[in-house]
Tab-separated table of C-alpha atoms in Angstrom:
chain	number	residue	atom	x	y	z
F	1	UNK	CA	-6.785	-14.757	-11.462
F	2	UNK	CA	-3.216	-15.489	-12.576
F	3	UNK	CA	-3.448	-13.663	-15.911
F	4	UNK	CA	-5.420	-10.698	-17.214
F	5	UNK	CA	-9.184	-10.131	-17.252
F	6	UNK	CA	-10.868	-9.178	-20.548
F	7	UNK	CA	-14.527	-8.305	-19.943
F	8	UNK	CA	-16.805	-7.672	-22.917
F	9	UNK	CA	-19.945	-8.879	-21.153
F	10	UNK	CA	-21.050	-8.827	-17.533
F	11	UNK	CA	-18.904	-9.738	-14.555
F	12	UNK	CA	-21.324	-10.821	-11.800
F	13	UNK	CA	-19.279	-10.279	-8.661
F	14	UNK	CA	-22.024	-11.106	-6.127
F	15	UNK	CA	-20.511	-10.981	-2.648
F	16	UNK	CA	-17.281	-12.647	-3.744
F	17	UNK	CA	-13.607	-11.826	-3.282
F	18	UNK	CA	-11.693	-11.410	-6.561
F	19	UNK	CA	-7.924	-11.957	-6.281
F	20	UNK	CA	-5.324	-10.948	-8.881
F	21	UNK	CA	-2.086	-12.790	-8.034
F	22	UNK	CA	-0.142	-13.114	-11.257
F	23	UNK	CA	2.779	-11.126	-12.670
F	24	UNK	CA	2.024	-8.229	-15.024
F	25	UNK	CA	-1.786	-8.161	-15.189
F	26	UNK	CA	-4.483	-5.937	-16.657
F	27	UNK	CA	-8.227	-5.400	-16.796
F	28	UNK	CA	-9.523	-4.760	-20.310
F	29	UNK	CA	-12.617	-5.030	-22.460
F	30	UNK	CA	-15.566	-2.874	-23.468
F	31	UNK	CA	-17.544	-3.401	-20.253
F	32	UNK	CA	-17.044	-1.709	-16.903
F	33	UNK	CA	-15.682	-4.299	-14.475
F	34	UNK	CA	-16.790	-3.707	-10.891
F	35	UNK	CA	-16.011	-5.852	-7.865
F	36	UNK	CA	-17.344	-6.672	-4.403
F	37	UNK	CA	-14.096	-7.404	-2.510
F	38	UNK	CA	-10.900	-6.903	-4.504
F	39	UNK	CA	-7.418	-8.135	-3.578
F	40	UNK	CA	-4.364	-7.075	-5.553
F	41	UNK	CA	-1.504	-9.516	-4.892
F	42	UNK	CA	0.266	-9.126	-8.221
F	43	UNK	CA	3.998	-9.715	-8.299
F	44	UNK	CA	4.409	-6.629	-10.492
F	45	UNK	CA	1.266	-4.713	-11.429
F	46	UNK	CA	-2.442	-4.685	-12.202
F	47	UNK	CA	-3.502	-2.010	-14.716
F	48	UNK	CA	-7.099	-0.757	-14.931
F	49	UNK	CA	-8.635	0.374	-18.220
F	50	UNK	CA	-11.372	2.706	-16.908
F	51	UNK	CA	-13.289	3.972	-13.913
F	52	UNK	CA	-14.679	1.210	-11.718
F	53	UNK	CA	-16.227	0.544	-8.309
F	54	UNK	CA	-15.244	-1.767	-5.470
F	55	UNK	CA	-18.475	-2.230	-3.541
F	56	UNK	CA	-16.869	-3.509	-0.355
F	57	UNK	CA	-13.157	-3.698	0.641
F	58	UNK	CA	-9.947	-3.152	-1.323
F	59	UNK	CA	-6.797	-4.940	-0.157
F	60	UNK	CA	-3.542	-4.130	-1.974
F	61	UNK	CA	-1.237	-6.830	-0.639
F	62	UNK	CA	1.640	-6.436	-3.091
F	63	UNK	CA	2.491	-4.965	-6.454
F	64	UNK	CA	1.251	-1.749	-8.027
F	65	UNK	CA	-2.377	-1.001	-8.884
F	66	UNK	CA	-1.962	1.232	-11.939
F	67	UNK	CA	-4.969	3.551	-12.291
F	68	UNK	CA	-3.617	6.210	-14.655
F	69	UNK	CA	-6.412	8.727	-15.292
F	70	UNK	CA	-9.054	6.329	-13.950
F	71	UNK	CA	-10.850	6.635	-10.620
F	72	UNK	CA	-11.549	3.697	-8.339
F	73	UNK	CA	-14.648	4.382	-6.228
F	74	UNK	CA	-14.393	2.451	-2.971
F	75	UNK	CA	-17.437	1.862	-0.768
F	76	UNK	CA	-15.681	-0.162	1.938
F	77	UNK	CA	-12.298	-0.098	3.652
F	78	UNK	CA	-8.853	0.415	2.121
F	79	UNK	CA	-5.832	-1.656	3.150
F	80	UNK	CA	-2.680	-0.842	1.195
F	81	UNK	CA	0.620	-2.610	1.759
F	82	UNK	CA	1.677	-2.348	-1.875
F	83	UNK	CA	1.147	0.739	-4.006
F	84	UNK	CA	-1.257	2.456	-6.327
F	85	UNK	CA	-0.375	5.108	-8.905
F	86	UNK	CA	-2.374	7.599	-10.964
F	87	UNK	CA	-2.087	10.805	-13.015
F	88	UNK	CA	-2.873	13.049	-9.993
F	89	UNK	CA	-5.620	14.796	-11.967
F	90	UNK	CA	-8.691	12.587	-12.420
F	91	UNK	CA	-7.279	9.237	-11.314
F	92	UNK	CA	-6.907	7.847	-7.823
F	93	UNK	CA	-9.033	6.246	-5.136
F	94	UNK	CA	-12.251	7.897	-3.940
F	95	UNK	CA	-13.612	6.751	-0.582
F	96	UNK	CA	-17.320	7.306	-1.107
F	97	UNK	CA	-19.136	4.955	1.251
F	98	UNK	CA	-22.233	5.702	3.334
F	99	UNK	CA	-20.775	4.537	6.672
F	100	UNK	CA	-17.371	5.378	8.163
F	101	UNK	CA	-14.506	3.861	6.204
F	102	UNK	CA	-10.989	3.048	7.368
F	103	UNK	CA	-7.537	3.325	5.804
F	104	UNK	CA	-4.827	0.870	6.859
F	105	UNK	CA	-1.453	-0.262	5.599
F	106	UNK	CA	2.034	1.124	5.106
F	107	UNK	CA	2.102	1.102	1.315
F	108	UNK	CA	2.473	3.984	-1.141
F	109	UNK	CA	-0.650	6.125	-1.510
F	110	UNK	CA	-1.207	8.336	-4.558
F	111	UNK	CA	-4.190	10.692	-5.138
F	112	UNK	CA	-6.852	10.209	-2.455
F	113	UNK	CA	-10.397	11.604	-2.430
F	114	UNK	CA	-12.495	11.760	0.763
F	115	UNK	CA	-16.159	11.882	-0.267
F	116	UNK	CA	-18.045	10.318	2.635
F	117	UNK	CA	-20.315	12.363	4.917
F	118	UNK	CA	-19.827	9.671	7.599
F	119	UNK	CA	-16.062	10.184	7.471
F	120	UNK	CA	-12.864	8.217	6.933
F	121	UNK	CA	-10.490	7.143	9.735
F	122	UNK	CA	-6.797	6.226	9.699
F	123	UNK	CA	-5.681	3.071	11.497
F	124	UNK	CA	-1.935	3.833	11.229
F	125	UNK	CA	0.560	6.347	9.863
F	126	UNK	CA	-0.097	7.093	6.177
F	127	UNK	CA	2.050	8.917	3.595
F	128	UNK	CA	0.392	10.382	0.482
F	129	UNK	CA	2.525	11.053	-2.603
F	130	UNK	CA	-0.095	12.922	-4.652
F	131	UNK	CA	-2.983	15.275	-3.842
F	132	UNK	CA	-5.588	14.907	-1.119
F	133	UNK	CA	-9.083	16.081	-2.091
F	134	UNK	CA	-11.539	16.696	0.748
F	135	UNK	CA	-14.879	16.610	-1.087
F	136	UNK	CA	-17.127	15.842	1.915
F	137	UNK	CA	-16.852	14.512	5.452
F	138	UNK	CA	-13.995	14.240	7.925
F	139	UNK	CA	-10.618	12.629	7.496
F	140	UNK	CA	-10.017	11.466	11.071
F	141	UNK	CA	-6.290	10.854	11.517
F	142	UNK	CA	-6.761	9.990	15.208
F	143	UNK	CA	-3.344	9.867	16.948
F	144	UNK	CA	-1.469	9.001	13.758
F	145	UNK	CA	0.657	11.111	11.453
F	146	UNK	CA	-0.589	11.920	7.970
F	147	UNK	CA	2.341	12.847	5.729
F	148	UNK	CA	2.035	14.794	2.473
F	149	UNK	CA	4.932	14.881	0.018
F	150	UNK	CA	6.409	18.072	-1.428
F	151	UNK	CA	4.273	17.481	-4.552
F	152	UNK	CA	1.012	17.059	-2.606
F	153	UNK	CA	-1.738	19.660	-2.388
F	154	UNK	CA	-4.849	19.639	-0.211
F	155	UNK	CA	-7.817	20.421	-2.442
F	156	UNK	CA	-11.395	21.310	-1.566
F	157	UNK	CA	-13.481	24.290	-0.479
F	158	UNK	CA	-15.733	25.226	2.425
F	159	UNK	CA	-13.689	23.585	5.155
F	160	UNK	CA	-15.403	23.479	8.561
F	161	UNK	CA	-15.719	21.271	11.639
F	162	UNK	CA	-17.536	18.606	9.606
F	163	UNK	CA	-15.201	18.829	6.604
F	164	UNK	CA	-11.549	18.881	7.589
F	165	UNK	CA	-8.636	16.778	8.793
F	166	UNK	CA	-9.375	15.892	12.410
F	167	UNK	CA	-6.771	14.956	15.006
F	168	UNK	CA	-7.576	13.557	18.446
F	169	UNK	CA	-6.336	16.738	20.163
F	170	UNK	CA	-3.709	14.995	22.309
F	171	UNK	CA	-0.213	16.446	22.733
F	172	UNK	CA	1.491	13.096	22.119
F	173	UNK	CA	-0.227	12.648	18.742
F	174	UNK	CA	1.551	13.423	15.482
F	175	UNK	CA	-0.912	15.475	13.413
F	176	UNK	CA	-0.230	16.545	9.813
F	177	UNK	CA	3.284	16.671	8.300
F	178	UNK	CA	3.823	18.465	4.982
F	179	UNK	CA	7.033	18.532	2.962
F	180	UNK	CA	7.731	21.672	0.931
F	181	UNK	CA	9.981	22.215	-2.090
F	182	UNK	CA	12.435	25.082	-2.125
F	183	UNK	CA	11.157	28.581	-2.878
F	184	UNK	CA	8.393	30.897	-1.655
F	185	UNK	CA	4.890	29.504	-1.070
F	186	UNK	CA	1.831	29.463	1.174
F	187	UNK	CA	-0.058	26.480	2.505
F	188	UNK	CA	-3.161	26.003	4.654
F	189	UNK	CA	-3.422	23.049	7.019
F	190	UNK	CA	-7.238	22.467	7.197
F	191	UNK	CA	-7.049	20.769	10.564
F	192	UNK	CA	-8.851	20.739	13.903
F	193	UNK	CA	-10.250	18.572	16.666
F	194	UNK	CA	-13.753	17.217	17.344
F	195	UNK	CA	-16.246	20.048	16.872
F	196	UNK	CA	-13.583	22.712	16.255
F	197	UNK	CA	-11.997	23.772	12.980
F	198	UNK	CA	-8.713	25.622	13.566
F	199	UNK	CA	-6.728	25.892	10.324
F	200	UNK	CA	-3.054	26.853	10.320
F	201	UNK	CA	-1.702	29.037	7.506
F	202	UNK	CA	2.008	29.012	6.750
F	203	UNK	CA	3.825	31.400	4.446
F	204	UNK	CA	7.374	30.680	3.344
F	205	UNK	CA	9.139	33.752	1.974
F	206	UNK	CA	12.158	31.822	0.799
F	207	UNK	CA	13.807	28.479	1.444
F	208	UNK	CA	16.855	27.084	-0.273
F	209	UNK	CA	16.085	23.419	0.296
F	210	UNK	CA	13.304	20.894	0.744
F	211	UNK	CA	11.925	20.947	4.272
F	212	UNK	CA	8.859	20.067	6.311
F	213	UNK	CA	6.336	21.516	8.755
F	214	UNK	CA	4.292	19.463	11.223
F	215	UNK	CA	1.104	20.763	12.864
F	216	UNK	CA	-0.745	19.047	15.708
F	217	UNK	CA	-3.730	20.832	17.312
F	218	UNK	CA	-3.923	20.190	21.049
F	219	UNK	CA	-7.265	20.498	22.824
F	220	UNK	CA	-5.739	21.437	26.186
F	221	UNK	CA	-3.823	24.211	27.946
F	222	UNK	CA	-0.266	24.894	26.851
F	223	UNK	CA	2.244	23.364	29.303
F	224	UNK	CA	3.569	26.843	30.158
F	225	UNK	CA	0.153	28.133	31.304
F	226	UNK	CA	0.090	29.080	35.000
F	227	UNK	CA	-3.425	30.579	35.118
F	228	UNK	CA	-5.845	28.213	33.325
F	229	UNK	CA	-8.897	30.321	34.247
F	230	UNK	CA	-7.577	33.170	32.101
F	231	UNK	CA	-6.033	31.133	29.313
F	232	UNK	CA	-7.185	29.500	26.128
F	233	UNK	CA	-7.437	25.735	26.546
F	234	UNK	CA	-6.151	25.062	23.049
F	235	UNK	CA	-2.881	25.416	21.154
F	236	UNK	CA	-0.987	24.179	18.114
F	237	UNK	CA	2.240	22.211	18.153
F	238	UNK	CA	4.312	23.519	15.234
F	239	UNK	CA	7.556	21.878	14.226
F	240	UNK	CA	9.733	22.565	11.181
F	241	UNK	CA	12.779	20.831	9.763
F	242	UNK	CA	15.178	21.876	7.006
F	243	UNK	CA	13.140	24.918	6.026
F	244	UNK	CA	13.798	28.644	6.415
F	245	UNK	CA	11.852	31.835	5.792
F	246	UNK	CA	8.771	30.924	7.820
């Protein structure tokens, strides 16, 4: 589709791939427009006019998928090498499949909802600019770094070993990096390894500048341990930059 899509009837997507590869494009009309596979290759942007579902994979190749206050429910995998934007309240992308889904790409990620009891897995480093909502299931970051901006919150309740951010527990992995604005604040990293939920709580009493904290849970003995039989075989790597008052 080189132009815009105006749907006032029924769009029968079947098992087809729909590609938007024009300039400034939009989806409009009185009907909800769902897709099977959706590719966004717009030169500038594709703007949605309501909530909709992508029943298989979403591939953002280029341009900006403008969601505003609308939620895209994705049942397959997400590959983002462009960008998507939203209002960071009700809009964003919700991964809500019934089998494990994957996230790939080095694009700009806005609000992200994890709502899959089978889990979601990262295939590379990912940086989120808006909030991360853990509604159900695991967000498995594997060995990769998940970065949250200074404006990002982690939302959700009842975190546990089946509902958390899971790292692979290896010392060389990157874990979760969170940027913080200046000022006093507290933040919980709801992170752990397979079968073990070990959150890290940080309190900043004061900080004059933007900084960051990185947490990586390691499912092994600390390198300084000399008596493994009387030591805990688990520790957290904690690294801060540009922040004071921890």
